[in-house]
Coordinates of C-alpha atoms and ligand atoms in Angstrom, one line a residue:
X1 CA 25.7 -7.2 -9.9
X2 CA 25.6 -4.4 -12.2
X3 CA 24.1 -1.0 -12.3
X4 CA 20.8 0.0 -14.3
X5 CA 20.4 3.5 -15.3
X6 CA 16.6 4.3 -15.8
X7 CA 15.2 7.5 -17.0
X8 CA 11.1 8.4 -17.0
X9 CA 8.5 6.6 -18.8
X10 CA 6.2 9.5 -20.5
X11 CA 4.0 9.2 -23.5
X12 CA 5.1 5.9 -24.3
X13 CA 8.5 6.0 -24.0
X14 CA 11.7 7.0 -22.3
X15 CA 12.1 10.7 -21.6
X16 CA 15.0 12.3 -22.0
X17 CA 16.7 13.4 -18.3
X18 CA 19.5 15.9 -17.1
X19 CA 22.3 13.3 -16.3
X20 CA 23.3 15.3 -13.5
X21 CA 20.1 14.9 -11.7
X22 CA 20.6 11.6 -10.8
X23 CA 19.5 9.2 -7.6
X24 CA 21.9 6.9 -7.0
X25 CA 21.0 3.3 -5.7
X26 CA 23.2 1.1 -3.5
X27 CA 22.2 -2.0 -2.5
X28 CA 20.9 -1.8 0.9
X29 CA 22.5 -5.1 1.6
X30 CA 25.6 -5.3 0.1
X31 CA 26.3 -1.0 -0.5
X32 CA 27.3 -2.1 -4.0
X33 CA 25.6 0.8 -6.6
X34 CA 22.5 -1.1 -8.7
X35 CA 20.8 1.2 -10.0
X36 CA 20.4 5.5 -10.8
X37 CA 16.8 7.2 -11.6
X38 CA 16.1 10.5 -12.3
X39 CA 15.1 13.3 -9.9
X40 CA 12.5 14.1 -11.6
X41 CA 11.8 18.3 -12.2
X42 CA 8.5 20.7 -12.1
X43 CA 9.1 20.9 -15.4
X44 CA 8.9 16.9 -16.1
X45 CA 6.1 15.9 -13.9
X46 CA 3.6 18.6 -15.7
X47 CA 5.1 16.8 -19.4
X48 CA 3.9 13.7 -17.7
X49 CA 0.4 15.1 -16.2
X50 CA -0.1 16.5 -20.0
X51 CA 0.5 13.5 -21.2
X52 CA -1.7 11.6 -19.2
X53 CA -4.3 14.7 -19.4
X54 CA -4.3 14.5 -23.2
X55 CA -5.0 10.6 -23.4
X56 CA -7.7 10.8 -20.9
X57 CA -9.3 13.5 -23.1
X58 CA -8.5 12.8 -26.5
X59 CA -8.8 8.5 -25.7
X60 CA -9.3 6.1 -26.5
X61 CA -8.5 4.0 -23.5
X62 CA -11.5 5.7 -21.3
X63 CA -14.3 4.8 -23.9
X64 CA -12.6 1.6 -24.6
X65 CA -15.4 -1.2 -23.9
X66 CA -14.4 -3.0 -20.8
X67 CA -13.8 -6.5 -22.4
X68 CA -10.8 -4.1 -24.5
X69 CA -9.0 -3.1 -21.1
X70 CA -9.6 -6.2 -19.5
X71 CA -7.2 -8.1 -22.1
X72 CA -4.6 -5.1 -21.4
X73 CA -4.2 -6.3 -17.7
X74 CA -4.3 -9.7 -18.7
X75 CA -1.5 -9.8 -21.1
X76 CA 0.7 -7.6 -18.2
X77 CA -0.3 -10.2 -15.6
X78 CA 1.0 -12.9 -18.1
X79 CA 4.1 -10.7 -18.8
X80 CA 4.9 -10.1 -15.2
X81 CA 5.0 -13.6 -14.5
X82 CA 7.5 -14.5 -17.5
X83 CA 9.9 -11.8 -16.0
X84 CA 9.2 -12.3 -12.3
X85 CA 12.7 -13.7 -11.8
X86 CA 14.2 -10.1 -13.4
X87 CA 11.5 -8.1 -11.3
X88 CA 12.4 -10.0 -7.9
X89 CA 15.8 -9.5 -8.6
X90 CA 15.6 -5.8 -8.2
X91 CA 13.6 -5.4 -6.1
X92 CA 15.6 -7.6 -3.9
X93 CA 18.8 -5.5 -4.7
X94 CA 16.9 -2.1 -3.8
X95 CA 15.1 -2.5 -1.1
X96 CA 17.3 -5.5 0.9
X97 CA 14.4 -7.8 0.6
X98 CA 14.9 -11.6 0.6
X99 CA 14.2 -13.2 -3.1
X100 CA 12.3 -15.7 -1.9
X101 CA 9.7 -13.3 -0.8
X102 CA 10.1 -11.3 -3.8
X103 CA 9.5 -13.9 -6.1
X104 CA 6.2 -14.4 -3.9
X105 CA 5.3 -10.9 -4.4
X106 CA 5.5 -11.1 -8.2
X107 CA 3.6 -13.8 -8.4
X108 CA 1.2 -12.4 -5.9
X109 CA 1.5 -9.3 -8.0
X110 CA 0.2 -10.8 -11.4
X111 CA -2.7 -12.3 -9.4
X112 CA -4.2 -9.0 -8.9
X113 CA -3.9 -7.8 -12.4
X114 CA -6.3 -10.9 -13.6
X115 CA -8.3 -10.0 -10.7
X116 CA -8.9 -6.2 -11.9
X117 CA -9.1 -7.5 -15.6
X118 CA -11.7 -9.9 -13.9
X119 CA -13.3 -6.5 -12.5
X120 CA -12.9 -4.0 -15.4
X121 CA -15.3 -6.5 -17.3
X122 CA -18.2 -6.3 -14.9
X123 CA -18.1 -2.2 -14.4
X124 CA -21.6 -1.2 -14.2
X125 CA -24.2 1.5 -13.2
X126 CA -27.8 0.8 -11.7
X127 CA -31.5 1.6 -13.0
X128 CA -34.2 2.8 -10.7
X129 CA -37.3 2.3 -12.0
X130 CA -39.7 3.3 -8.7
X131 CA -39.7 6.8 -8.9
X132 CA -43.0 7.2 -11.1
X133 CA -44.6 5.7 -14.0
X134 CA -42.8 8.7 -16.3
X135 CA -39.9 8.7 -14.4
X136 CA -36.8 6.6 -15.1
X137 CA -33.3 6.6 -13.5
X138 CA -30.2 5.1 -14.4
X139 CA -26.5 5.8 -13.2
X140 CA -23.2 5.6 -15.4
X141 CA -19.7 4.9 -13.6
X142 CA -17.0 7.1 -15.5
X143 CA -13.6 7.1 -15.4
X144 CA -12.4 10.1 -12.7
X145 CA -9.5 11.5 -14.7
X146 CA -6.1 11.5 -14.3
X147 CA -4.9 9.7 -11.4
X148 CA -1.8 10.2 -9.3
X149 CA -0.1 7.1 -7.9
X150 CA 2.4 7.7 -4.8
X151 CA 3.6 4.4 -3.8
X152 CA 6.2 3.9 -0.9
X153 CA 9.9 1.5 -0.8
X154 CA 8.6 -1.4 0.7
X155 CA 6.6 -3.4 -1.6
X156 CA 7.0 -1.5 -5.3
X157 CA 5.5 -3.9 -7.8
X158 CA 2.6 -4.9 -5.1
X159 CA 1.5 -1.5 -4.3
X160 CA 1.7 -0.3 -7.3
X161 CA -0.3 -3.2 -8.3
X162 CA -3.0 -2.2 -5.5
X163 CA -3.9 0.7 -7.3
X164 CA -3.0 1.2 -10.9
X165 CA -4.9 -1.8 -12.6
X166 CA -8.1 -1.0 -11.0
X167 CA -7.4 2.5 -12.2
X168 CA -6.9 1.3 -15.5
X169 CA -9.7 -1.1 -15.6
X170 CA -11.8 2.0 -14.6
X171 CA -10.7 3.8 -17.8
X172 CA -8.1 6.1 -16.1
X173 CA -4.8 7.5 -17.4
X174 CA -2.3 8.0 -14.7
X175 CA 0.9 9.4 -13.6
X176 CA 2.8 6.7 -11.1
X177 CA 5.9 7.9 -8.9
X178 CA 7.7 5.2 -7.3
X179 CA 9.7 6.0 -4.0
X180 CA 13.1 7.6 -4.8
X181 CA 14.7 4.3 -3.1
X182 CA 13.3 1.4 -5.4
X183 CA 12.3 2.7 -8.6
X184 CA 13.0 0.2 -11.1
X185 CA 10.3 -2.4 -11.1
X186 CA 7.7 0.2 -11.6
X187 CA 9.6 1.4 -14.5
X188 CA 9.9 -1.8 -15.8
X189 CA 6.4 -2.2 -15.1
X190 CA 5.5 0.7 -17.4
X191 CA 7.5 -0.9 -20.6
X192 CA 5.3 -4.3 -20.1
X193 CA 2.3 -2.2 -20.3
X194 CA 3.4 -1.0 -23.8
X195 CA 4.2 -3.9 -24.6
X196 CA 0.7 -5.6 -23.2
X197 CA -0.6 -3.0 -25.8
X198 CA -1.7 0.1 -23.6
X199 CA -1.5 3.1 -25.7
X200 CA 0.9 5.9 -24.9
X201 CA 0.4 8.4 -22.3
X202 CA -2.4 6.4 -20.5
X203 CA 0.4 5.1 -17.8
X204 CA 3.2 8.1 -17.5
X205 CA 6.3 7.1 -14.2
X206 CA 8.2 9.9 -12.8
X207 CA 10.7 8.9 -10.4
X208 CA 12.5 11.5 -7.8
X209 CA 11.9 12.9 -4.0
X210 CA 8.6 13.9 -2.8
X211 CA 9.3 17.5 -3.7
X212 CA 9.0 18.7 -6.2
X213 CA 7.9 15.2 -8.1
X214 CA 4.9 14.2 -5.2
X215 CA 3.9 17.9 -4.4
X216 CA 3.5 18.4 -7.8
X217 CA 1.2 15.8 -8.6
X218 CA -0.7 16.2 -5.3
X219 CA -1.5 19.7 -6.2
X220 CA -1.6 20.0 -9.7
X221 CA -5.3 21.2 -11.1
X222 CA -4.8 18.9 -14.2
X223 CA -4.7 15.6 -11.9
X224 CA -7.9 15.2 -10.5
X225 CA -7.8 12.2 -7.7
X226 CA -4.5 10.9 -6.2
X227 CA -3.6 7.7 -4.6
X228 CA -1.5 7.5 -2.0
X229 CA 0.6 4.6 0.0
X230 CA 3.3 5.8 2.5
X231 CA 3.4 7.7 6.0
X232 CA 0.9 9.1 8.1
X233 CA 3.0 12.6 8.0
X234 CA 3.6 12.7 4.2
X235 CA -0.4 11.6 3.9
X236 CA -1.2 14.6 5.7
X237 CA 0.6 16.5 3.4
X238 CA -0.9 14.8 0.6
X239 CA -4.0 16.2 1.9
X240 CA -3.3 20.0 2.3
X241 CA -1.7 20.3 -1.2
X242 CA -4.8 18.5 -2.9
X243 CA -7.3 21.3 -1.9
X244 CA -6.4 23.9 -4.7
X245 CA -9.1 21.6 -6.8
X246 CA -10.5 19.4 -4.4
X247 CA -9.1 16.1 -6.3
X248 CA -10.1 13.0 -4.7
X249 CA -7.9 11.5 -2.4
X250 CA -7.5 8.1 -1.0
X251 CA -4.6 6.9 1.7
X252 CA -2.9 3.8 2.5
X253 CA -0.9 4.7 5.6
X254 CA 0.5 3.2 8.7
X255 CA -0.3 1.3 11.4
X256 CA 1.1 0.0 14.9
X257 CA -1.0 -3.9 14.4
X258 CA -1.8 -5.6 17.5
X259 CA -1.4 -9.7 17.6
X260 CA -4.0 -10.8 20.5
X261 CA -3.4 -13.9 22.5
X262 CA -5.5 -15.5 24.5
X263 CA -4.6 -18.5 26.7
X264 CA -7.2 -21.1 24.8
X265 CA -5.5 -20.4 21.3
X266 CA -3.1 -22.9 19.6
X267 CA 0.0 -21.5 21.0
X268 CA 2.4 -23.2 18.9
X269 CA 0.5 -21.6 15.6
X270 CA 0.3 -18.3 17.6
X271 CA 3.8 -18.1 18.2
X272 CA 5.1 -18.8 14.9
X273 CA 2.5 -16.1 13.5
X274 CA 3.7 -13.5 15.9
X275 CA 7.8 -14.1 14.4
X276 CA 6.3 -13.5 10.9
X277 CA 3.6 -11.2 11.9
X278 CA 6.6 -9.1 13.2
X279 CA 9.8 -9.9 10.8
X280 CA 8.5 -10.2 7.9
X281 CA 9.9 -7.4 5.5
X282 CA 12.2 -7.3 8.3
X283 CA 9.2 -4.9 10.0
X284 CA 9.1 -2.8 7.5
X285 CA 5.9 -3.3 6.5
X286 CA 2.3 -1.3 6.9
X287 CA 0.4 -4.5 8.3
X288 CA 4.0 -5.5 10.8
X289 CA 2.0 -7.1 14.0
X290 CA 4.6 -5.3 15.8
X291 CA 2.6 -5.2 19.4
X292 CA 2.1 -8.4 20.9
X293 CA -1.2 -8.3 23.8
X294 CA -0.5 -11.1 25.5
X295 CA -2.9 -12.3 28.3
X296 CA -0.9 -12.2 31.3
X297 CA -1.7 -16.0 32.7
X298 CA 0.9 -16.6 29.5
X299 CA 2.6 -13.9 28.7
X300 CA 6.6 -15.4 30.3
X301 CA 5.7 -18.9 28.6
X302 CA 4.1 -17.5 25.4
X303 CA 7.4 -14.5 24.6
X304 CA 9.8 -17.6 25.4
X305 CA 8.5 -19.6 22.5
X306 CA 8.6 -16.4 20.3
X307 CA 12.0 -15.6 21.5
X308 CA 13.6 -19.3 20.7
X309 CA 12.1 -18.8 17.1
X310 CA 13.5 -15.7 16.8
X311 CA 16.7 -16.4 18.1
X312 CA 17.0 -19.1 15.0
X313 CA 15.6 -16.8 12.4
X314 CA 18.0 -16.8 8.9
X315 CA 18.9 -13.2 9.0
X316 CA 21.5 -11.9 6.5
X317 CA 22.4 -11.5 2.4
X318 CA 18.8 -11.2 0.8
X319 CA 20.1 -12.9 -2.3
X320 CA 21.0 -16.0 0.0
X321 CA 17.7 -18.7 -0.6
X322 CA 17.6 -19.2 2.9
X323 CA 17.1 -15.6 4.2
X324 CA 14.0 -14.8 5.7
X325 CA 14.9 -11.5 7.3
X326 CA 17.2 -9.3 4.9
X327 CA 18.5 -5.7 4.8
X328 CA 17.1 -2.2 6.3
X329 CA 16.0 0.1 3.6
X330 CA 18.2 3.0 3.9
X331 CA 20.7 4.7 6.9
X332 CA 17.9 7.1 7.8
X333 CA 15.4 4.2 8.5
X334 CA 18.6 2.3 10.6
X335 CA 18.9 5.0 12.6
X336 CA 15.3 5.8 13.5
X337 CA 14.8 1.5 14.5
X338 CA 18.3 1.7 16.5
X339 CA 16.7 5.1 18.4
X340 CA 13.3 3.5 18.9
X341 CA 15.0 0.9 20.6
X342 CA 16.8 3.2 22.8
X343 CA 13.9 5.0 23.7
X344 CA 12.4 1.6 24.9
X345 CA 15.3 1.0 27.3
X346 CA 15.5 4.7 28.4
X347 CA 11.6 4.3 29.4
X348 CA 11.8 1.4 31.3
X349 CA 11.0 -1.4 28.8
X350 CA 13.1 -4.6 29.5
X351 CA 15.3 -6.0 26.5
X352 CA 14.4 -9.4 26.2
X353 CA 16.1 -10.5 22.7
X354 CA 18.2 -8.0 20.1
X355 CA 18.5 -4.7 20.3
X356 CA 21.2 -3.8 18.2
X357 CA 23.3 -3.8 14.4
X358 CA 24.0 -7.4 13.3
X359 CA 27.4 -7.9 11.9
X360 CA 30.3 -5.1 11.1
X361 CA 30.7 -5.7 7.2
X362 CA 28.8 -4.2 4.3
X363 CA 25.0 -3.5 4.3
X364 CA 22.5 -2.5 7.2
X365 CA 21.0 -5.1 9.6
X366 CA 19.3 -5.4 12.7
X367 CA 18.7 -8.5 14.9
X368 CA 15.4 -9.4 15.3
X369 CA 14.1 -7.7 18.8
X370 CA 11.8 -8.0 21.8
X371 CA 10.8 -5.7 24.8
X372 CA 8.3 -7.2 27.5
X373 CA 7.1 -4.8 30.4
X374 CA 5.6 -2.2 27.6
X375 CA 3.4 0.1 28.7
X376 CA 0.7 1.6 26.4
X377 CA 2.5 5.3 26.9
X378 CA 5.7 4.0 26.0
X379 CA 7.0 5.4 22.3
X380 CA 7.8 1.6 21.4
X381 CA 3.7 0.9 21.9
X382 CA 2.3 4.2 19.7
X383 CA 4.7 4.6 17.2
X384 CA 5.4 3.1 14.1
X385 CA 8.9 1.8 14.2
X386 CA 8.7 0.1 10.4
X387 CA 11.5 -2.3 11.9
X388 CA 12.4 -5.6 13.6
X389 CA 11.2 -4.5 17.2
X390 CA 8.2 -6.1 18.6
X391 CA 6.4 -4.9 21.9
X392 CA 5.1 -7.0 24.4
X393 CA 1.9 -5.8 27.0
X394 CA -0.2 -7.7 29.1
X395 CA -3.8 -7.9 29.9
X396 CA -6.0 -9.7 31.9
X397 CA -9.7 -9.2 30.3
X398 CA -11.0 -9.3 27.0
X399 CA -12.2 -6.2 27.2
X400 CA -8.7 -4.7 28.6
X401 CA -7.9 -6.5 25.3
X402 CA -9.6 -4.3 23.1
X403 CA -9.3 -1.3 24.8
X404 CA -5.3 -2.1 24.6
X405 CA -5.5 -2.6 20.6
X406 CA -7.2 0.5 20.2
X407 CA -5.1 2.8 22.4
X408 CA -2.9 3.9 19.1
X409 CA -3.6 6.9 16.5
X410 CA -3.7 4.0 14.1
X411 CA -6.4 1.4 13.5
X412 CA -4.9 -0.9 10.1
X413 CA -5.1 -4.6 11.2
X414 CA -5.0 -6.8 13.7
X415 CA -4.7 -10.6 14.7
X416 CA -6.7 -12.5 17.6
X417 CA -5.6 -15.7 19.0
X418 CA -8.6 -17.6 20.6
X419 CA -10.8 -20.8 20.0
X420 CA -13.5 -19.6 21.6
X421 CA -15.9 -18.0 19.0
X422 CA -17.8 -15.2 21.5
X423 CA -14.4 -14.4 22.4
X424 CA -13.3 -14.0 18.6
X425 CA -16.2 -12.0 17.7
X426 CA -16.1 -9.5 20.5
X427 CA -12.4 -8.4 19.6
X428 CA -13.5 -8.4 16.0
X429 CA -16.2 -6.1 16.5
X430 CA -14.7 -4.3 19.2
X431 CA -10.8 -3.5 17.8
X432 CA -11.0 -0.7 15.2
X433 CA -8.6 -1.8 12.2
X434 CA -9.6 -2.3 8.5
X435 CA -8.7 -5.6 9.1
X436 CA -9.2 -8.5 11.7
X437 CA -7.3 -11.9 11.1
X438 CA -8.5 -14.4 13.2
X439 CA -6.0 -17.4 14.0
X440 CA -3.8 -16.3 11.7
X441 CA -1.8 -12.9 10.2
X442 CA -1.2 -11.2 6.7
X443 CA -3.6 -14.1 5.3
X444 CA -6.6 -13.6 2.5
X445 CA -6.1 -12.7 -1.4
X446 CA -6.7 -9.3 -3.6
X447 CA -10.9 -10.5 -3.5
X448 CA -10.9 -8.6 0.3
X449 CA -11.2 -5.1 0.4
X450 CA -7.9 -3.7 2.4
X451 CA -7.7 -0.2 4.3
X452 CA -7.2 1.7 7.8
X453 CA -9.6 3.0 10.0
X454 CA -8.0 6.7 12.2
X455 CA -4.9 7.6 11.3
X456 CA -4.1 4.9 8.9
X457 CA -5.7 6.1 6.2
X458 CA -9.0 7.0 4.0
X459 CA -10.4 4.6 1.4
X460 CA -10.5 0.9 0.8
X461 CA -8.3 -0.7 -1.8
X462 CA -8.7 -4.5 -3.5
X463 CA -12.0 -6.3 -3.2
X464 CA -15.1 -6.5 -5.3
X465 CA -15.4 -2.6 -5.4
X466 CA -12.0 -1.6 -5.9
X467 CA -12.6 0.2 -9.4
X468 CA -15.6 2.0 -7.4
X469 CA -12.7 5.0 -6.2
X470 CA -11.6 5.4 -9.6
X471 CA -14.8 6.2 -10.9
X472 CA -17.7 9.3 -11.0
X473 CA -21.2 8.4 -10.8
X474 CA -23.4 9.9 -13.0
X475 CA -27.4 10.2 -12.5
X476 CA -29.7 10.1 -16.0
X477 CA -33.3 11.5 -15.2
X478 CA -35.1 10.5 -18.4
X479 CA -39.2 11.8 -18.2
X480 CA -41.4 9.6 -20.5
X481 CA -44.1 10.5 -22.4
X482 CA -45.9 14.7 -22.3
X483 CA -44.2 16.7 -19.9
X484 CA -46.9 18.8 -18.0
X485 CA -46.2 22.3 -18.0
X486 CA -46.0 23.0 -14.4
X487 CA -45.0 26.9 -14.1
X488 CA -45.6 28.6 -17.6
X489 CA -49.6 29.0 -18.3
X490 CA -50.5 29.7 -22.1
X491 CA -51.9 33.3 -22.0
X492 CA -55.3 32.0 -23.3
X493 CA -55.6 29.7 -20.7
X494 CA -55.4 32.4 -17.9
X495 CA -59.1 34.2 -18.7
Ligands
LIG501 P1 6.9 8.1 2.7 O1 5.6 8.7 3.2 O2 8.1 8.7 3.2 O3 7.0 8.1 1.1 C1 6.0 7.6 0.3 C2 6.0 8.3 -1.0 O4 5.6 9.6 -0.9 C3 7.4 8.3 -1.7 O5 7.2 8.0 -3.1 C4 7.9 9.7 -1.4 O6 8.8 10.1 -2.3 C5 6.6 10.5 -1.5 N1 6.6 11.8 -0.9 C6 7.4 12.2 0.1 N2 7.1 13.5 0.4 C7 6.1 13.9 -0.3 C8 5.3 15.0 -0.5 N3 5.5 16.1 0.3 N4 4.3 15.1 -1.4 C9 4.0 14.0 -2.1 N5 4.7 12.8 -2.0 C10 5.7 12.8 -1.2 O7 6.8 6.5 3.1 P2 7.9 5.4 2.9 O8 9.0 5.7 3.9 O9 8.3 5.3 1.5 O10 7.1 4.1 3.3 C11 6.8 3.7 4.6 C12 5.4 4.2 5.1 O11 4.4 3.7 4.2 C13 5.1 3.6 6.4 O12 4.5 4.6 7.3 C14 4.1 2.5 6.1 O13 3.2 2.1 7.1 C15 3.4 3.1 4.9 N6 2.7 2.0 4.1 C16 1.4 1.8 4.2 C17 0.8 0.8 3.5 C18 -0.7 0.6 3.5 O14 -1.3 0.0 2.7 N7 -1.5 1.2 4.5 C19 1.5 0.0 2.7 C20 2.9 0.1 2.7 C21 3.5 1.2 3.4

């Protein structure tokens, strides 16, 4: 293991720092130090809006045709996967990920950079041609500006890769910063977008906390929509600071997923969904199924299979091939899982697997956990614990069902477990999540449009219209032929 010191990517190339405004990196797994970034100033983020500012205005990249950008993301989807086994590594030594799963997220990764080069190709406006025989209308999509990009520790290159090629494929410049935690892929991201022939200043990364680097670029009247992936509390923040020019301002936030499971479904496939619905990411992750709603004719036999899976899950080194559950992100996340888990007990929730630290050397884990007796009021059933924790309630009607899955802030995702189709349908139109998996969890590619309903967010990312929140629309009136003079009368026409 050694250390990588990275500094911020603006106008093309590396930007000088102040070395003694440094983030330092420690592997969350193996507290080894892997990598410093810059805490990035005032000062610096405005060089990098300016820089973003002045190739939005000055181009070319927004007048670009379409076919021109498209081959941009095309070469940094081929370039991502010939250094996927570089990019995985990091991100596996900064955020405690397993490398298995990273190497799955690169590839996954690249995938949606063909798919927005795929997009940035078939950008269009309408015509409307119904409004009178002298009358025609037509819109043009524009690029909206420059675009903030605030993306969270959990999955770096992939959410950065939900948002920034669309904006690009739109024709916007942007200004990325990556969470202060796991930095570096984004900045490696930056160079292969040089060298996939982006000009300079049309992708600008400043790394560093929230404040100043985030409030900065969430307020800024030069930055005109921001993006945003992280916590319901920063989004709201996000949100008050964007006002001074009323940017535009989409939100990828969090959510508290139910997994429903009726007594019909296949309960062998249900139960191996739930353990990775729940431990994947080790929890930590936006779409974690981490409520269970079992129906209570078998809920005891149903949480025993989950548990004997569980029990057996590889937990440990992420650079080990066989981990599937790896490190927790940082001490303050560690500490807010082991005090959720408290608070379960201390309510009256009943322990059934876990519950605490696993092993006493280096690095931060937890051992996969389970509480059965939830109740909806509990904290464990409305809060986000972004950890290994999964909550088990019962029901005993469909429609107790959905009333359970909606009884959080949030509204995300969610997974039902049934063969029967009315059934299946009901909870689809009846839970309110952005998205509804049915026999299965965290399943589909970049083609389906991905967001929260309530607290978890504003917007839609991926899908068929994913440049749409990256552009303007602009109406053309165009009259045809003599214009009558409605309001002026020619003075000899008035005796
Ligand atoms: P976070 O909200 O703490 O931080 C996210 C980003 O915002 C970071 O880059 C951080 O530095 C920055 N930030 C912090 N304060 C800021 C401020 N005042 N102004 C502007 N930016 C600021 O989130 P996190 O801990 O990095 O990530 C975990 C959260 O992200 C969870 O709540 C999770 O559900 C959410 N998430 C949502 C999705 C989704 O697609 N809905 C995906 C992944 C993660």
């Amino acid at each position: 293991m050694f250390t990588e010191h990275y500094a911020h990517w603006i106008d093309g190339r590396p930007s000088p720092i102040n070395p003694s405004a440094r983030i330092e990196r420690l592997s969350p797994a193996h507290d080894v130090l892997v990598a410093t970034y810059a805490a990035g100033t005032v000062a610096e983020t405005e060089k990098a809006i300016a820089a973003a500012r002045r190739a939005f205005d000055h181009g070319p990249w927004p007048s670009l045709p379409g076919a021109d950008r498209a081959a941009v993301l095309q070469r940094t989807a081929a370039l991502i996967r010939e250094n996927a086994e570089a990019l995985a590594r990091i991100e596996t030594l900064e955020s405690g990920k397993p490398i298995g799963q990273a190497r799955d997220e690169m590839a996954w990764a690249a995938g949606i950079w063909d798919y927005a080069a795929a997009l940035a190709r078939t950008l269009h406006g309408d015509s409307t041609n119904t409004i009178g025989s002298n009358q025609l209308g037509f819109t043009l999509k524009e690029p909206v500006g420059v675009v903030a990009l605030i993306t969270p520790w959990n999955f770096p290159l992939l959410i950065v890769s939900q948002k920034l090629p669309f904006a690009l494929a739109a024709g916007c410049t942007c200004v990325v910063k990556p969470s202060e935690f796991t930095s570096g892929t984004t900045l490696r991201l930056a160079r292969l977008l040089q060298e996939a022939g982006l000009p300079d200043g049309v992708c600008n990364v400043v790394t560093g906390y929230g404040e100043p680097v985030g409030r900065v670029l969430a307020e800024h009247r030069e930055v005109d929509k921001v993006s945003f992936t992280g916590s319901t509390a920063v989004g709201r923040k996000i949100v008050a600071a964007s006002h001074g020019n009323l940017k535009r301002v989409a939100l990828e936030l969090g959510g508290k997923n139910p997994q429903v499971i009726f007594p019909d479904a296949d309960l062998d496939a249900a139960a191996d969904a739930v353990v990775f619905g729940i431990y994947f990411n080790a929890g930590e992750c936006c779409n974690s199924g981490s409520r269970v709603l079992l129906h209570r004719a078998i809920a005891d036999s149903f949480l025993e299979r989950v548990a004997a899976r569980a029990r057996t899950l590889p937990v440990g080194d992420p650079l080990d091939e066989r981990t599937k559950m790896g490190a927790i992100v940082n001490e303050a996340q560690f500490d807010r899982i082991l005090d959720c888990i408290a608070s379960g007990t201390r309510e009256g929730a009943r322990l059934l697997l876990g519950g605490k630290r696993l092993g006493s050397g280096p690095g931060r884990f937890i051992e996969p956990t389970i509480f059965t007796d939830v109740t909806a009021s509990m904290r464990i059933a409305r809060e986000e614990i972004f950890g290994p924790v999964l909550s088990a309630l019962c029901f005993d009607t469909t429609d107790e069902a959905i009333r359970l899955a909606n009884s959080t802030a949030y509204g995300l995702s969610a997974a039902v477990w049934t063969r029967d189709v009315d059934r299946m349908l009901t909870c689809a139109r009846g839970i309110r999540a952005g998205t509804i998996w049915g026999n299965t969890i965290m399943e589909g590619g970049c083609e389906l449009p991905f967001g929260g309903y309530g607290q978890s967010g504003i917007g839609r990312e991926l899908g068929p219209d994913a440049l749409e929140p990256f552009t303007e629309t602009k109406t053309v009136m165009l009259h045809l032929g003599p214009r009558k003079n409605l309001w002026h009368q020619p003075p000899d026409s008035a005796s």
